[in-house]
CSV table of C-alpha atoms in Angstrom, one decimal:
chain,number,residue,atom,x,y,z
N,1,ASP,CA,30.7,136.1,-133.4
N,2,THR,CA,30.9,134.6,-129.8
N,3,ALA,CA,29.5,131.1,-129.8
N,4,VAL,CA,28.2,131.0,-126.2
N,5,SER,CA,28.0,134.3,-124.4
N,6,GLN,CA,27.2,135.0,-120.8
N,7,THR,CA,26.3,138.2,-119.1
N,8,PRO,CA,27.5,139.6,-116.8
N,9,LYS,CA,31.1,138.4,-116.6
N,10,TYR,CA,31.4,139.6,-113.0
N,11,LEU,CA,28.6,140.0,-110.4
N,12,VAL,CA,29.2,141.3,-106.9
N,13,THR,CA,26.1,141.5,-104.7
N,14,GLN,CA,24.9,141.5,-101.1
N,15,MET,CA,23.3,138.6,-99.3
N,16,GLY,CA,19.6,138.4,-99.7
N,17,ASN,CA,19.5,140.0,-103.1
N,18,ASP,CA,18.0,138.5,-106.3
N,19,LYS,CA,20.1,138.4,-109.4
N,20,SER,CA,20.0,136.9,-112.9
N,21,ILE,CA,22.6,135.6,-115.3
N,22,LYS,CA,21.9,135.4,-119.0
N,23,CYS,CA,23.2,133.0,-121.6
N,24,GLU,CA,22.9,133.0,-125.4
N,25,GLN,CA,24.3,130.7,-128.0
N,26,ASN,CA,24.4,131.2,-131.8
N,27,LEU,CA,25.5,127.7,-132.7
N,28,GLY,CA,22.1,126.3,-133.6
N,29,HIS,CA,22.4,123.9,-130.6
N,30,ASP,CA,19.2,122.6,-129.0
N,31,THR,CA,20.4,121.8,-125.5
N,32,MET,CA,21.8,124.2,-123.0
N,33,TYR,CA,23.3,123.7,-119.5
N,34,TRP,CA,24.2,125.5,-116.4
N,35,TYR,CA,27.3,124.3,-114.4
N,36,LYS,CA,28.6,125.6,-111.1
N,37,GLN,CA,32.3,125.7,-110.5
N,38,ASP,CA,33.3,126.1,-106.8
N,39,SER,CA,36.4,127.6,-105.3
N,40,LYS,CA,38.2,124.3,-105.6
N,41,LYS,CA,37.4,124.2,-109.4
N,42,PHE,CA,34.9,121.4,-109.0
N,43,LEU,CA,32.3,121.5,-111.8
N,44,LYS,CA,28.8,120.3,-111.1
N,45,ILE,CA,25.8,120.3,-113.4
N,46,MET,CA,22.8,122.2,-112.2
N,47,PHE,CA,20.2,122.3,-115.0
N,48,SER,CA,19.8,121.3,-118.7
N,49,TYR,CA,17.2,122.4,-121.2
N,50,ASN,CA,16.4,120.7,-124.5
N,51,ASN,CA,14.3,122.8,-126.9
N,52,LYS,CA,13.0,124.8,-123.9
N,53,GLU,CA,12.1,121.7,-121.9
N,54,LEU,CA,13.8,121.1,-118.6
N,55,ILE,CA,15.5,117.7,-118.8
N,56,ILE,CA,18.1,117.7,-116.0
N,57,ASN,CA,17.4,119.2,-112.6
N,58,GLU,CA,20.1,118.2,-110.2
N,59,THR,CA,19.8,118.7,-106.4
N,60,VAL,CA,19.9,122.5,-106.4
N,61,PRO,CA,18.1,124.8,-103.9
N,62,ASN,CA,14.8,126.0,-105.3
N,63,ARG,CA,16.2,129.6,-104.9
N,64,PHE,CA,17.7,128.8,-108.3
N,65,SER,CA,15.3,129.0,-111.2
N,66,PRO,CA,16.3,128.5,-114.8
N,67,LYS,CA,14.3,129.8,-117.7
N,68,SER,CA,14.6,129.1,-121.4
N,69,PRO,CA,12.5,131.4,-123.6
N,70,ASP,CA,13.8,129.7,-126.7
N,71,LYS,CA,16.4,127.1,-127.5
N,72,ALA,CA,19.1,129.8,-128.0
N,73,HIS,CA,18.7,131.3,-124.6
N,74,LEU,CA,19.0,130.0,-121.0
N,75,ASN,CA,18.8,132.3,-118.1
N,76,LEU,CA,19.5,131.6,-114.4
N,77,HIS,CA,17.7,133.5,-111.7
N,78,ILE,CA,18.8,133.3,-108.1
N,79,ASN,CA,16.7,134.5,-105.2
N,80,SER,CA,17.8,135.4,-101.7
N,81,LEU,CA,21.5,135.0,-102.5
N,82,GLU,CA,23.7,133.4,-99.8
N,83,LEU,CA,27.5,133.5,-99.3
N,84,GLY,CA,27.7,129.8,-100.4
N,85,ASP,CA,26.4,130.8,-103.8
N,86,SER,CA,29.7,132.5,-104.6
N,87,ALA,CA,31.1,130.6,-107.5
N,88,VAL,CA,31.7,130.7,-111.3
N,89,TYR,CA,28.6,129.8,-113.2
N,90,PHE,CA,29.2,128.3,-116.7
N,91,CYS,CA,26.7,128.1,-119.5
N,92,ALA,CA,27.2,125.4,-122.2
N,93,SER,CA,25.4,124.1,-125.2
N,94,SER,CA,25.4,121.0,-127.4
N,95,LEU,CA,23.3,119.2,-130.0
N,96,ALA,CA,21.3,116.4,-128.3
N,97,GLY,CA,22.0,113.0,-129.7
N,98,THR,CA,24.8,114.1,-131.9
N,99,GLY,CA,26.3,116.7,-129.6
N,100,LEU,CA,28.8,114.2,-128.2
N,101,HIS,CA,30.6,114.3,-131.4
N,102,TYR,CA,31.5,117.9,-130.7
N,103,GLY,CA,31.4,118.0,-127.0
N,104,TYR,CA,29.9,120.9,-125.2
N,105,THR,CA,30.7,124.5,-126.1
N,106,PHE,CA,31.2,126.6,-122.9
N,107,GLY,CA,30.7,130.2,-122.2
N,108,SER,CA,33.5,132.2,-120.5
N,109,GLY,CA,31.7,132.1,-117.1
N,110,THR,CA,30.1,134.5,-114.7
N,111,ARG,CA,32.0,135.0,-111.5
N,112,LEU,CA,29.4,135.6,-108.7
N,113,THR,CA,30.6,137.0,-105.4
N,114,VAL,CA,28.1,137.3,-102.6
N,115,VAL,CA,29.2,139.6,-99.8
V,1,ALA,CA,25.9,106.5,-111.7
V,2,GLN,CA,29.1,107.6,-113.4
V,3,SER,CA,32.0,109.2,-111.7
V,4,VAL,CA,35.5,110.5,-112.7
V,5,THR,CA,38.6,110.5,-110.6
V,6,GLN,CA,41.6,112.6,-111.5
V,7,LEU,CA,44.4,111.2,-109.4
V,8,ASP,CA,46.6,114.2,-109.4
V,9,SER,CA,45.4,117.6,-108.2
V,10,GLN,CA,48.6,119.3,-109.3
V,11,VAL,CA,51.4,118.4,-111.7
V,12,PRO,CA,54.5,120.6,-111.9
V,13,VAL,CA,56.5,120.0,-115.0
V,14,PHE,CA,59.5,121.7,-116.7
V,15,GLU,CA,59.1,123.2,-120.2
V,16,GLU,CA,59.8,120.7,-123.0
V,17,ALA,CA,59.3,117.7,-120.6
V,18,PRO,CA,56.6,115.2,-121.2
V,19,VAL,CA,53.4,115.2,-119.0
V,20,GLU,CA,50.8,112.6,-118.2
V,21,LEU,CA,47.5,113.4,-116.5
V,22,ARG,CA,45.7,110.5,-115.0
V,23,CYS,CA,41.9,109.9,-115.3
V,24,ASN,CA,39.9,106.9,-114.1
V,25,TYR,CA,36.2,106.6,-114.5
V,26,SER,CA,33.4,104.4,-113.4
V,27,SER,CA,30.2,103.7,-115.3
V,28,SER,CA,27.8,100.9,-115.7
V,29,VAL,CA,27.2,101.5,-119.4
V,30,SER,CA,29.1,102.5,-122.4
V,31,VAL,CA,31.0,105.7,-122.0
V,32,TYR,CA,32.1,108.6,-123.9
V,33,LEU,CA,35.2,110.4,-122.6
V,34,PHE,CA,36.5,113.9,-122.9
V,35,TRP,CA,39.4,116.1,-121.8
V,36,TYR,CA,38.8,119.8,-121.4
V,37,VAL,CA,41.3,122.6,-120.7
V,38,GLN,CA,40.6,125.7,-118.7
V,39,TYR,CA,43.0,128.6,-119.0
V,40,PRO,CA,43.0,131.2,-116.2
V,41,ASN,CA,39.8,133.2,-116.0
V,42,GLN,CA,38.4,131.5,-119.1
V,43,GLY,CA,35.8,128.9,-120.0
V,44,LEU,CA,36.4,125.3,-120.8
V,45,GLN,CA,37.8,124.3,-124.2
V,46,LEU,CA,37.5,120.8,-125.6
V,47,LEU,CA,41.0,119.1,-126.1
V,48,LEU,CA,39.9,115.7,-127.4
V,49,LYS,CA,37.2,113.1,-127.1
V,50,TYR,CA,36.8,109.3,-127.3
V,51,LEU,CA,33.5,108.1,-128.7
V,52,SER,CA,34.4,104.8,-130.3
V,53,GLY,CA,37.0,103.2,-132.6
V,54,SER,CA,40.7,103.6,-132.1
V,55,THR,CA,41.7,103.8,-128.4
V,56,LEU,CA,44.4,106.4,-129.1
V,57,VAL,CA,42.8,109.8,-129.6
V,58,LYS,CA,44.7,112.8,-130.8
V,59,GLY,CA,43.5,116.3,-129.9
V,60,ILE,CA,44.5,119.9,-130.3
V,61,ASN,CA,47.8,121.5,-129.1
V,62,GLY,CA,49.7,118.2,-129.4
V,63,PHE,CA,47.7,116.3,-126.7
V,64,GLU,CA,46.7,112.7,-127.0
V,65,ALA,CA,44.8,110.3,-124.7
V,66,GLU,CA,44.4,106.5,-124.6
V,67,PHE,CA,41.2,104.8,-123.7
V,68,ASN,CA,41.8,101.6,-121.7
V,69,LYS,CA,38.5,99.8,-121.0
V,70,SER,CA,40.0,97.1,-118.8
V,71,GLN,CA,41.6,99.7,-116.5
V,72,THR,CA,38.7,102.1,-116.9
V,73,SER,CA,41.3,104.9,-117.7
V,74,PHE,CA,41.6,107.7,-120.1
V,75,HIS,CA,45.0,109.3,-119.4
V,76,LEU,CA,46.1,112.4,-121.2
V,77,ARG,CA,49.7,112.9,-122.5
V,78,LYS,CA,51.8,115.5,-124.2
V,79,PRO,CA,55.4,114.6,-125.2
V,80,SER,CA,56.8,118.2,-124.8
V,81,VAL,CA,54.9,120.9,-122.9
V,82,HIS,CA,55.1,124.7,-123.3
V,83,ILE,CA,54.7,127.5,-120.8
V,84,SER,CA,51.4,128.2,-122.5
V,85,ASP,CA,50.1,124.7,-121.4
V,86,THR,CA,49.8,126.0,-117.9
V,87,ALA,CA,46.1,125.5,-117.1
V,88,GLU,CA,43.6,123.3,-115.4
V,89,TYR,CA,42.7,120.1,-117.1
V,90,PHE,CA,39.4,118.3,-116.7
V,91,CYS,CA,38.5,114.7,-117.6
V,92,ALA,CA,34.7,114.1,-118.2
V,93,VAL,CA,32.5,111.2,-118.9
V,94,SER,CA,29.0,110.8,-120.4
V,95,ASP,CA,26.9,107.8,-120.9
V,96,GLY,CA,25.7,109.2,-124.2
V,97,LYS,CA,22.0,109.3,-123.5
V,98,ALA,CA,20.4,111.6,-126.0
V,99,ALA,CA,18.5,113.6,-123.6
V,100,GLY,CA,20.9,116.1,-122.1
V,101,ASN,CA,24.1,114.2,-122.7
V,102,LYS,CA,25.1,115.1,-119.1
V,103,LEU,CA,28.9,115.4,-118.6
V,104,THR,CA,30.3,114.4,-115.2
V,105,PHE,CA,33.6,116.0,-114.5
V,106,GLY,CA,36.6,115.0,-112.5
V,107,GLY,CA,38.1,117.4,-109.9
V,108,GLY,CA,40.6,118.8,-112.3
V,109,THR,CA,44.4,118.7,-112.5
V,110,ARG,CA,46.4,121.9,-112.4
V,111,VAL,CA,49.4,121.8,-114.7
V,112,LEU,CA,52.2,124.3,-113.9
V,113,VAL,CA,54.9,124.5,-116.5
V,114,LYS,CA,58.1,125.9,-115.2
V,115,PRO,CA,60.8,127.4,-117.4
């Protein structure tokens, strides 16, 4: 009955590879997000989708491509991985407009290590 | 643009002592304020939020925070900490726009509770 689930939990890969991270929420939320947490614990938003529509796209290399097949899923594909992409990636969800009353619900994160 | 500053990167505290974590924000519009906690190797969990009304907000696990508009602060307090409160704490701000409700996080404060 996990609310926001991410897979995989850990991902170790070589530079230059392409990888995907998947996120699913069963809360009935209509907005989903990807955040990146660096080694100093700093959290920065990358993307946000509302009902499958991209609404936030921060300054992120175009090697990162989000995809939302439906409002319960938000995936992140990364091409040509670089060492600097190593981080923990968090998926989150909320209800647009009323979501602030509940805050975001976060997944447990995907720790990506690029070697 | 909104921003959040957490003035202390680390706060060591003895068990059963009080703790205060400082958070200051800047925003040109009305704000909504949040505190999240991140336990080791886990995602973020909402502690409490200020949306409107009473400036003293009570959250889970005995935490409370006070919104001070004139000082643009939202400090988090707990009168008596437990070992289990050892974690990273994040202050966050949102301008409440419906589309995306983007949360901007501070850099985090690591609380280390000592026996």
